[in-house]
Amino acid sequence: MTPRVALFVALCLVHCDTKTVLQDKLAGVRTVDVQAVEGMVAQFPCDLGTAANDKVYMVFWFRDDAGIPLYSFDVRGKHLSEARHWSAPEVFGPRAHFSTAPPPASLLVRDVKRRDEGVYRCRIDFRNTQTTSFRYNLTVVVPPEKPVVVDRWGRVINTTTLGPHEEGDDVLLTCRVLGGRPEPSVRWLVNGVLVDEEYEHNTGDVIENRLLWPAIRRADYAAVFTCQAANSHLVPPKELSLVLDMFLRPLTVEIRKPSETGEGGVLTAERRYEVACESAGSRPPALITWHKGKRQLKRITEELRDNLTVSVMSFVPTLDDDGKPLTCRAENPNVTSLFLETSWVISVVYPPVVRLRLGSSLAAGDIKEGDDVYFECHVRANPPVRKLSWLHDDRQLAHNATARVFHSNQSLVLQKVTRHSSGRYACSALNAEGETVSNELHFRVKYAPSCRSGGVAVLGAARGESVVIVCEVDADPPAAVFKWKFNNSGETLDVAADRYTSNGSASSLKYTPVADLDYGTLSCSASNEVGNQLAPCVFQMVAAGRPHAPRNCTLWNQTADSVEVSCVAGFDGGLPQRFLLELYSGDDVVPKVNLSSEEPSWTVRGLEWDVRFRLAAVAVNSKGRSPPAHLDDVLFRDPEKRTAAEGTIGAGAAGAASAGAAGAGAALALLACACRAARRRRAPPAKPPAPAPAPRAHKQPDHDDAEPDLIPNNYCEATNVPARNTPSSLSAPLVAPLAAPLAAPLVVPLSTPLATPVSTWAPRSASGSLRATDLNVDAIKEKLLDNRIPESCV
């Protein structure tokens, strides 16, 4: 825009504005008062909707009657949201903004200053409608400064607490307020209630309000005194609040007697009591002190519960305390004149007062086995003691001259003490008031080491196997030195100290036998400051391995649902052994029954009928398990399912018939064995036949003879049935099929006990083959018919 055009526009605006001013005066435009707080936002409404059917072209803002606008809003040819804004930099500048939303449109001036006061005019030019104007008179409010409160001595109170004051004091406060336009009003409120609004203008811009609150009471404690200064509703009043703090004397003090007091409130001497004293009403909480007579008591604990102070005094009355007053005093810790107190006159009785001591001529740390000691029981009692008892480890210790235990007046004498005399000692005294047990005296008797486990320990180890031998001893004080020795019947050797370790109560030796001479006796002994161990700990080293299987296993006393099993123990492997019996059903791999015994005999009960079982006997020692000795195809018949013919036969007849059939079968089997053996001796050596497949997966594997000094039994190679209770039999199944079928099933009958053991048997040749002359067929037949030989092939 050229300078001429700009000058023309300005002249037009001045001319038009002058015309508008004249129109406003004629139309009588009303002036609206607007207040704004200094530093905040002033708002001048200018409604653009006065001409509902016309379009706004321009909006101008003027100050007073000036003809030059200080703000313009140009809408020509644009939408309201796209209008151009302009603000005179020397007036409002960026602080002003004309906002059209939300309606009504308003000129917002931020950060209002005192110089912004004046009359402002808004002019709206429409396209067709007559121009509209609004006038506003802006007043800028200056808030006062925050009030300041001073006390009666003119000292400024910089905290939020007033006081502390005592009851009856007068409180004088002055509230001062500086500045503010228009002049603020200053007033006092107590607990939110207006109590004084008379203020006066002091020097300069200072306004004061003085408050006198006379003779404060306990009810005034924690009252809130507030001074407010306000000069406009646009901002909250400036205020300062003070909370009244007071020193208050206790209102109550009371002693609560312990519930353990006897009839009439008496106390038992030398017994600890806890007496409580409660005080309420003191501010700050009361300080409670206790006195017994003229002496102050110190064993006190305090607890605060809201406005209640509880002091618990723990004391032990004595006989001298009888009739003394017990006083509780509660006082304000800041004002000593504010106190209350109460007293209780105590009455004291007491049971015996007992204390145990070791004899004055004895040193507790130097007592050892064989010494004579005595204890002294010191007693004070009212009434006198009528019974004195002694306790050792909480058990009564009676007078016993044989055990060298003597009671003498108030002393206990122990002659030639042993390690068993160690322990806790106490004495007990009884009178009419009760029985009292003294302090426990821990009595220690020193003694030389001794082996913790008596007897000779047998340890087994194979050649090249390392075992750790632990030698444990009892000693007080702990053993200082251990020594190991080895004896193999030929010589006795000391074990080098670097081959074993010791820790005071035990010594460990790692031992590995590699030859026969390494098996023998190991012994260890220890010593301490009392002396040397008299009897060493002995360990017998033996060559050991897993045990051999039990043999000659037999079924006895068989009933409908139970049976007894007995075997002969095999070689124990050089170590103590125990025995297990496992019962399997069908092809199960997990036993249904598992019985343990120190001897190879068991009783199995509660078995099912018509179910075939397998029994396996096993020996176990610390090296492991032996191979199992199997008893196969054991059947328990249901008696109710037997035939009528079986039911009519008596027990004796059934036993004889069964024994006869079994005996005949056994005789035939023996004859067949003899013939086969004779033919084997005459026949030339031939390639042995291929072994027959095992009848069951669980059949016992081959193993060394349990007793190598005994000749194995090879009388009958066609069966697996061993002889009963013969030393040459191995752990083969008791019941097994014969080479030739028998007339009756080879199942142990329920009602027929097995044959008794054979005391003698035919001798064998050195080669282990059976000679024809070794058999006496008639004698064997006679024994079988007499039911004295088991139904098996030996």
PDB file of C-alpha atoms in Angstrom, residues 629-764:
ATOM      1  CA  ALA A 629      16.168-118.878  45.035  1.00  0.00           C
ATOM      2  CA  HIS A 630      12.903-119.523  43.161  1.00  0.00           C
ATOM      3  CA  LEU A 631       9.902-121.632  44.107  1.00  0.00           C
ATOM      4  CA  ASP A 632       7.715-121.795  40.987  1.00  0.00           C
ATOM      5  CA  ASP A 633       4.106-122.724  40.294  1.00  0.00           C
ATOM      6  CA  VAL A 634       2.785-122.501  43.822  1.00  0.00           C
ATOM      7  CA  LEU A 635      -0.993-122.928  43.714  1.00  0.00           C
ATOM      8  CA  PHE A 636      -3.516-122.327  46.511  1.00  0.00           C
ATOM      9  CA  ARG A 637      -6.715-124.273  45.868  1.00  0.00           C
ATOM     10  CA  ASP A 638     -10.148-123.048  46.929  1.00  0.00           C
ATOM     11  CA  PRO A 639     -11.517-125.790  49.276  1.00  0.00           C
ATOM     12  CA  GLU A 640     -15.063-125.084  48.170  1.00  0.00           C
ATOM     13  CA  LYS A 641     -14.226-126.105  44.575  1.00  0.00           C
ATOM     14  CA  ARG A 642     -12.880-129.571  45.409  1.00  0.00           C
ATOM     15  CA  THR A 643     -14.734-132.684  44.176  1.00  0.00           C
ATOM     16  CA  ALA A 644     -17.059-134.716  46.331  1.00  0.00           C
ATOM     17  CA  ALA A 645     -14.604-137.608  46.327  1.00  0.00           C
ATOM     18  CA  GLU A 646     -11.938-135.329  47.791  1.00  0.00           C
ATOM     19  CA  GLY A 647     -14.359-134.108  50.382  1.00  0.00           C
ATOM     20  CA  THR A 648     -15.059-137.672  51.633  1.00  0.00           C
ATOM     21  CA  ILE A 649     -11.454-138.514  52.199  1.00  0.00           C
ATOM     22  CA  GLY A 650     -10.138-137.748  55.629  1.00  0.00           C
ATOM     23  CA  ALA A 651      -7.051-135.807  56.238  1.00  0.00           C
ATOM     24  CA  GLY A 652      -4.999-138.905  56.983  1.00  0.00           C
ATOM     25  CA  ALA A 653      -6.266-140.812  53.960  1.00  0.00           C
ATOM     26  CA  ALA A 654      -5.723-137.927  51.601  1.00  0.00           C
ATOM     27  CA  GLY A 655      -2.214-137.446  52.998  1.00  0.00           C
ATOM     28  CA  ALA A 656      -1.391-141.154  52.583  1.00  0.00           C
ATOM     29  CA  ALA A 657      -2.750-141.289  49.048  1.00  0.00           C
ATOM     30  CA  SER A 658      -0.890-138.219  48.029  1.00  0.00           C
ATOM     31  CA  ALA A 659       2.307-139.399  49.698  1.00  0.00           C
ATOM     32  CA  GLY A 660       2.008-142.806  48.056  1.00  0.00           C
ATOM     33  CA  ALA A 661       1.557-141.350  44.587  1.00  0.00           C
ATOM     34  CA  ALA A 662       4.364-138.914  45.112  1.00  0.00           C
ATOM     35  CA  GLY A 663       6.614-141.629  46.582  1.00  0.00           C
ATOM     36  CA  ALA A 664       6.062-143.918  43.642  1.00  0.00           C
ATOM     37  CA  GLY A 665       6.819-141.167  41.221  1.00  0.00           C
ATOM     38  CA  ALA A 666       9.955-140.255  43.120  1.00  0.00           C
ATOM     39  CA  ALA A 667      11.110-143.891  43.174  1.00  0.00           C
ATOM     40  CA  LEU A 668      10.662-144.169  39.418  1.00  0.00           C
ATOM     41  CA  ALA A 669      12.535-140.964  38.952  1.00  0.00           C
ATOM     42  CA  LEU A 670      15.388-142.189  41.145  1.00  0.00           C
ATOM     43  CA  LEU A 671      15.630-145.458  39.239  1.00  0.00           C
ATOM     44  CA  ALA A 672      15.688-143.570  35.972  1.00  0.00           C
ATOM     45  CA  CYS A 673      18.420-141.364  37.336  1.00  0.00           C
ATOM     46  CA  ALA A 674      20.476-144.415  38.456  1.00  0.00           C
ATOM     47  CA  CYS A 675      20.163-146.080  35.093  1.00  0.00           C
ATOM     48  CA  ARG A 676      21.037-142.968  33.216  1.00  0.00           C
ATOM     49  CA  ALA A 677      24.021-142.420  35.490  1.00  0.00           C
ATOM     50  CA  ALA A 678      25.253-145.990  34.913  1.00  0.00           C
ATOM     51  CA  ARG A 679      24.932-145.589  31.170  1.00  0.00           C
ATOM     52  CA  ARG A 680      26.754-142.279  31.368  1.00  0.00           C
ATOM     53  CA  ARG A 681      29.719-143.944  33.064  1.00  0.00           C
ATOM     54  CA  ARG A 682      29.883-146.617  30.413  1.00  0.00           C
ATOM     55  CA  ALA A 683      29.249-144.348  27.442  1.00  0.00           C
ATOM     56  CA  PRO A 684      32.220-142.684  25.740  1.00  0.00           C
ATOM     57  CA  PRO A 685      32.529-138.910  25.977  1.00  0.00           C
ATOM     58  CA  ALA A 686      30.309-137.155  23.520  1.00  0.00           C
ATOM     59  CA  LYS A 687      29.462-133.628  22.606  1.00  0.00           C
ATOM     60  CA  PRO A 688      27.070-132.309  25.224  1.00  0.00           C
ATOM     61  CA  PRO A 689      23.571-131.562  23.975  1.00  0.00           C
ATOM     62  CA  ALA A 690      22.406-128.006  23.553  1.00  0.00           C
ATOM     63  CA  PRO A 691      20.924-126.692  26.804  1.00  0.00           C
ATOM     64  CA  ALA A 692      17.163-126.622  26.981  1.00  0.00           C
ATOM     65  CA  PRO A 693      15.560-123.161  27.022  1.00  0.00           C
ATOM     66  CA  ALA A 694      14.745-121.798  30.447  1.00  0.00           C
ATOM     67  CA  PRO A 695      11.095-122.383  31.363  1.00  0.00           C
ATOM     68  CA  ARG A 696      10.735-118.827  32.790  1.00  0.00           C
ATOM     69  CA  ALA A 697      12.439-115.508  32.335  1.00  0.00           C
ATOM     70  CA  HIS A 698      13.122-115.290  36.048  1.00  0.00           C
ATOM     71  CA  LYS A 699      15.070-118.570  36.349  1.00  0.00           C
ATOM     72  CA  GLN A 700      18.039-118.309  38.682  1.00  0.00           C
ATOM     73  CA  PRO A 701      21.382-117.755  36.891  1.00  0.00           C
ATOM     74  CA  ASP A 702      24.377-119.971  37.495  1.00  0.00           C
ATOM     75  CA  HIS A 703      26.601-119.004  40.370  1.00  0.00           C
ATOM     76  CA  ASP A 704      29.423-120.409  42.485  1.00  0.00           C
ATOM     77  CA  ASP A 705      28.620-122.967  45.104  1.00  0.00           C
ATOM     78  CA  ALA A 706      27.626-121.366  48.362  1.00  0.00           C
ATOM     79  CA  GLU A 707      29.913-123.711  50.286  1.00  0.00           C
ATOM     80  CA  PRO A 708      32.837-124.880  48.148  1.00  0.00           C
ATOM     81  CA  ASP A 709      33.900-127.550  50.669  1.00  0.00           C
ATOM     82  CA  LEU A 710      30.690-129.546  50.030  1.00  0.00           C
ATOM     83  CA  ILE A 711      30.285-131.744  46.965  1.00  0.00           C
ATOM     84  CA  PRO A 712      27.508-130.554  44.606  1.00  0.00           C
ATOM     85  CA  ASN A 713      24.460-132.782  44.204  1.00  0.00           C
ATOM     86  CA  ASN A 714      24.212-134.276  40.719  1.00  0.00           C
ATOM     87  CA  TYR A 715      22.126-137.308  41.544  1.00  0.00           C
ATOM     88  CA  CYS A 716      19.206-136.292  39.358  1.00  0.00           C
ATOM     89  CA  GLU A 717      19.918-134.242  36.305  1.00  0.00           C
ATOM     90  CA  ALA A 718      16.465-134.685  34.855  1.00  0.00           C
ATOM     91  CA  THR A 719      14.778-132.514  37.488  1.00  0.00           C
ATOM     92  CA  ASN A 720      15.395-129.294  39.285  1.00  0.00           C
ATOM     93  CA  VAL A 721      13.958-130.567  42.581  1.00  0.00           C
ATOM     94  CA  PRO A 722      16.579-130.428  45.383  1.00  0.00           C
ATOM     95  CA  ALA A 723      16.828-132.590  48.449  1.00  0.00           C
ATOM     96  CA  ARG A 724      15.314-131.044  51.530  1.00  0.00           C
ATOM     97  CA  ASN A 725      17.611-129.940  54.316  1.00  0.00           C
ATOM     98  CA  THR A 726      20.725-131.590  52.846  1.00  0.00           C
ATOM     99  CA  PRO A 727      23.960-129.630  52.913  1.00  0.00           C
ATOM    100  CA  SER A 728      24.732-130.389  49.273  1.00  0.00           C
ATOM    101  CA  SER A 729      21.514-128.931  47.868  1.00  0.00           C
ATOM    102  CA  LEU A 730      21.540-125.541  46.184  1.00  0.00           C
ATOM    103  CA  SER A 731      18.792-122.958  45.867  1.00  0.00           C
ATOM    104  CA  ALA A 732      16.758-124.659  43.130  1.00  0.00           C
ATOM    105  CA  PRO A 733      12.945-124.418  42.963  1.00  0.00           C
ATOM    106  CA  LEU A 734      11.176-126.753  45.330  1.00  0.00           C
ATOM    107  CA  VAL A 735       8.372-127.736  42.950  1.00  0.00           C
ATOM    108  CA  ALA A 736       9.286-128.407  39.316  1.00  0.00           C
ATOM    109  CA  PRO A 737       8.145-130.833  36.600  1.00  0.00           C
ATOM    110  CA  LEU A 738       9.840-134.231  36.559  1.00  0.00           C
ATOM    111  CA  ALA A 739      11.437-135.707  33.480  1.00  0.00           C
ATOM    112  CA  ALA A 740       8.714-138.370  33.369  1.00  0.00           C
ATOM    113  CA  PRO A 741       5.085-137.434  33.959  1.00  0.00           C
ATOM    114  CA  LEU A 742       3.514-138.550  37.182  1.00  0.00           C
ATOM    115  CA  ALA A 743       0.027-139.775  37.781  1.00  0.00           C
ATOM    116  CA  ALA A 744      -0.884-136.748  39.915  1.00  0.00           C
ATOM    117  CA  PRO A 745      -0.027-133.084  39.392  1.00  0.00           C
ATOM    118  CA  LEU A 746       3.219-132.045  41.091  1.00  0.00           C
ATOM    119  CA  VAL A 747       1.588-129.309  43.158  1.00  0.00           C
ATOM    120  CA  VAL A 748       1.919-129.161  46.912  1.00  0.00           C
ATOM    121  CA  PRO A 749      -1.523-130.230  48.236  1.00  0.00           C
ATOM    122  CA  LEU A 750      -3.217-127.898  50.705  1.00  0.00           C
ATOM    123  CA  SER A 751      -4.011-130.546  53.270  1.00  0.00           C
ATOM    124  CA  THR A 752      -0.739-132.485  52.976  1.00  0.00           C
ATOM    125  CA  PRO A 753       2.347-131.247  54.795  1.00  0.00           C
ATOM    126  CA  LEU A 754       5.632-131.676  53.083  1.00  0.00           C
ATOM    127  CA  ALA A 755       7.811-134.600  54.039  1.00  0.00           C
ATOM    128  CA  THR A 756      10.133-134.264  56.973  1.00  0.00           C
ATOM    129  CA  PRO A 757      13.851-133.898  56.267  1.00  0.00           C
ATOM    130  CA  VAL A 758      15.950-136.959  55.530  1.00  0.00           C
ATOM    131  CA  SER A 759      18.601-137.414  58.148  1.00  0.00           C
ATOM    132  CA  THR A 760      20.920-139.496  55.990  1.00  0.00           C
ATOM    133  CA  TRP A 761      21.538-140.031  52.348  1.00  0.00           C
ATOM    134  CA  ALA A 762      23.437-142.456  50.190  1.00  0.00           C
ATOM    135  CA  PRO A 763      27.133-141.692  49.787  1.00  0.00           C
ATOM    136  CA  ARG A 764      28.569-140.504  46.501  1.00  0.00           C
TER     137      ARG A 764
END
